[in-house]
Every structure is written in C-alpha cells, then in structure tokens.
Amino acid sequence: MGGGHHRNPAAEPTSKQDIEAMKEARIPLAYRDKCGHLLIDLNQCRRANHYSPNACGHQRHTYEECEYYAWLDRVKIKAAQK
C-alpha cells in the first residue's frame, strides 16, 4: 500500500474468534467472520451513543480496515490459485 500507511495491529483479521462472546453480543451470523470480534466493541459504542454518526469513529475505522485486510487476503489467495 502506498501513501505511507501503516498496518494497524488491532485491525488484523483473525480466525480465532470468541463465538460465545459474539453470541452474547447478538452479532448476526453473517457478520461473524474474521473481523466479527471488532463488532462487539463497535456495537456497544453505537448503542451507548444512540447511533450518533459522529461517534465511534475509531472503532468503525478499525472494523472497516480489518474488513479491507480480510478482502486483500482473499484476493491474494485467489491470485495464487490461478
């Protein structure tokens, strides 16, 4: 990646997920992917701030960054299969 960006360690996709924590946080099954663990904190922040669009920016950015890295990993795997 260009532009001097650094990879945020908190946004790394991980396959080790706490399924029970996601179940208790009522994360939908469709979102329990490699970045699902980040949705727990993000959704707690959203509820605490009454879904204010200006709140929870850091958590949202970390979650979206994780999803982007997971997509990059999938693209890399797909390119290696060709």
mmCIF file of C-alpha atoms in Angstrom:
data_model
loop_
_atom_site.group_PDB
_atom_site.id
_atom_site.type_symbol
_atom_site.label_atom_id
_atom_site.label_comp_id
_atom_site.label_asym_id
_atom_site.label_seq_id
_atom_site.Cartn_x
_atom_site.Cartn_y
_atom_site.Cartn_z
ATOM 1 C CA MET A 1 0.000 0.000 0.000
ATOM 2 C CA GLY A 2 1.297 3.400 -0.857
ATOM 3 C CA GLY A 3 0.873 6.717 0.832
ATOM 4 C CA GLY A 4 2.891 5.902 3.933
ATOM 5 C CA HIS A 5 0.075 3.982 5.582
ATOM 6 C CA HIS A 6 0.891 1.554 8.331
ATOM 7 C CA ARG A 7 -0.943 -1.600 9.191
ATOM 8 C CA ASN A 8 -2.962 -1.264 12.374
ATOM 9 C CA PRO A 9 -2.337 -4.371 14.540
ATOM 10 C CA ALA A 10 -5.796 -4.026 16.098
ATOM 11 C CA ALA A 11 -7.335 -4.352 12.633
ATOM 12 C CA GLU A 12 -5.714 -7.671 11.759
ATOM 13 C CA PRO A 13 -8.225 -10.326 10.686
ATOM 14 C CA THR A 14 -8.068 -13.378 12.917
ATOM 15 C CA SER A 15 -9.649 -16.777 12.560
ATOM 16 C CA LYS A 16 -9.658 -17.299 16.341
ATOM 17 C CA GLN A 17 -12.975 -15.828 17.392
ATOM 18 C CA ASP A 18 -14.822 -15.977 20.705
ATOM 19 C CA ILE A 19 -18.060 -17.452 19.415
ATOM 20 C CA GLU A 20 -19.802 -17.220 22.790
ATOM 21 C CA ALA A 21 -18.958 -13.515 23.155
ATOM 22 C CA MET A 22 -20.336 -12.817 19.684
ATOM 23 C CA LYS A 23 -23.441 -14.840 20.512
ATOM 24 C CA GLU A 24 -23.986 -12.877 23.748
ATOM 25 C CA ALA A 25 -23.442 -9.600 21.874
ATOM 26 C CA ARG A 26 -26.076 -10.755 19.351
ATOM 27 C CA ILE A 27 -23.804 -10.351 16.344
ATOM 28 C CA PRO A 28 -25.682 -11.711 13.287
ATOM 29 C CA LEU A 29 -24.258 -14.903 11.780
ATOM 30 C CA ALA A 30 -23.452 -13.110 8.529
ATOM 31 C CA TYR A 31 -21.039 -10.801 10.373
ATOM 32 C CA ARG A 32 -19.204 -13.445 12.386
ATOM 33 C CA ASP A 33 -16.239 -13.507 10.052
ATOM 34 C CA LYS A 34 -12.552 -12.835 10.716
ATOM 35 C CA CYS A 35 -13.428 -9.317 11.899
ATOM 36 C CA GLY A 36 -16.517 -10.145 13.935
ATOM 37 C CA HIS A 37 -14.699 -9.658 17.224
ATOM 38 C CA LEU A 38 -14.390 -5.937 16.452
ATOM 39 C CA LEU A 39 -18.140 -5.546 16.050
ATOM 40 C CA ILE A 40 -18.711 -6.232 19.743
ATOM 41 C CA ASP A 41 -16.981 -3.010 20.824
ATOM 42 C CA LEU A 42 -18.332 -1.060 17.854
ATOM 43 C CA ASN A 43 -21.945 -2.022 18.558
ATOM 44 C CA GLN A 44 -21.555 -1.269 22.279
ATOM 45 C CA CYS A 45 -20.251 2.185 21.385
ATOM 46 C CA ARG A 46 -23.073 2.723 18.893
ATOM 47 C CA ARG A 47 -25.723 1.827 21.477
ATOM 48 C CA ALA A 48 -24.093 3.977 24.172
ATOM 49 C CA ASN A 49 -24.086 6.986 21.823
ATOM 50 C CA HIS A 50 -27.591 6.386 20.419
ATOM 51 C CA TYR A 51 -26.174 5.627 16.948
ATOM 52 C CA SER A 52 -24.747 9.116 16.539
ATOM 53 C CA PRO A 53 -22.987 9.312 13.154
ATOM 54 C CA ASN A 54 -20.123 11.315 14.666
ATOM 55 C CA ALA A 55 -19.406 8.889 17.495
ATOM 56 C CA CYS A 56 -17.391 5.661 17.431
ATOM 57 C CA GLY A 57 -15.190 6.768 14.550
ATOM 58 C CA HIS A 58 -12.118 4.917 15.774
ATOM 59 C CA GLN A 59 -13.956 1.619 16.283
ATOM 60 C CA ARG A 60 -15.685 1.924 12.911
ATOM 61 C CA HIS A 61 -12.410 2.693 11.147
ATOM 62 C CA THR A 62 -10.693 -0.280 12.802
ATOM 63 C CA TYR A 63 -13.543 -2.602 11.773
ATOM 64 C CA GLU A 64 -13.579 -1.334 8.180
ATOM 65 C CA GLU A 65 -9.795 -1.593 7.996
ATOM 66 C CA CYS A 66 -9.990 -5.197 9.203
ATOM 67 C CA GLU A 67 -12.589 -5.999 6.538
ATOM 68 C CA TYR A 68 -10.314 -4.439 3.910
ATOM 69 C CA TYR A 69 -7.339 -6.536 5.047
ATOM 70 C CA ALA A 70 -9.506 -9.662 5.010
ATOM 71 C CA TRP A 71 -10.512 -8.814 1.436
ATOM 72 C CA LEU A 72 -6.852 -8.325 0.466
ATOM 73 C CA ASP A 73 -6.070 -11.753 1.924
ATOM 74 C CA ARG A 74 -8.877 -13.336 -0.119
ATOM 75 C CA VAL A 75 -7.641 -11.623 -3.302
ATOM 76 C CA LYS A 76 -4.088 -12.846 -2.637
ATOM 77 C CA ILE A 77 -5.317 -16.428 -2.173
ATOM 78 C CA LYS A 78 -7.428 -16.237 -5.337
ATOM 79 C CA ALA A 79 -4.491 -14.885 -7.366
ATOM 80 C CA ALA A 80 -2.263 -17.698 -6.092
ATOM 81 C CA GLN A 81 -4.820 -20.278 -7.298
ATOM 82 C CA LYS A 82 -4.583 -19.080 -10.914
#
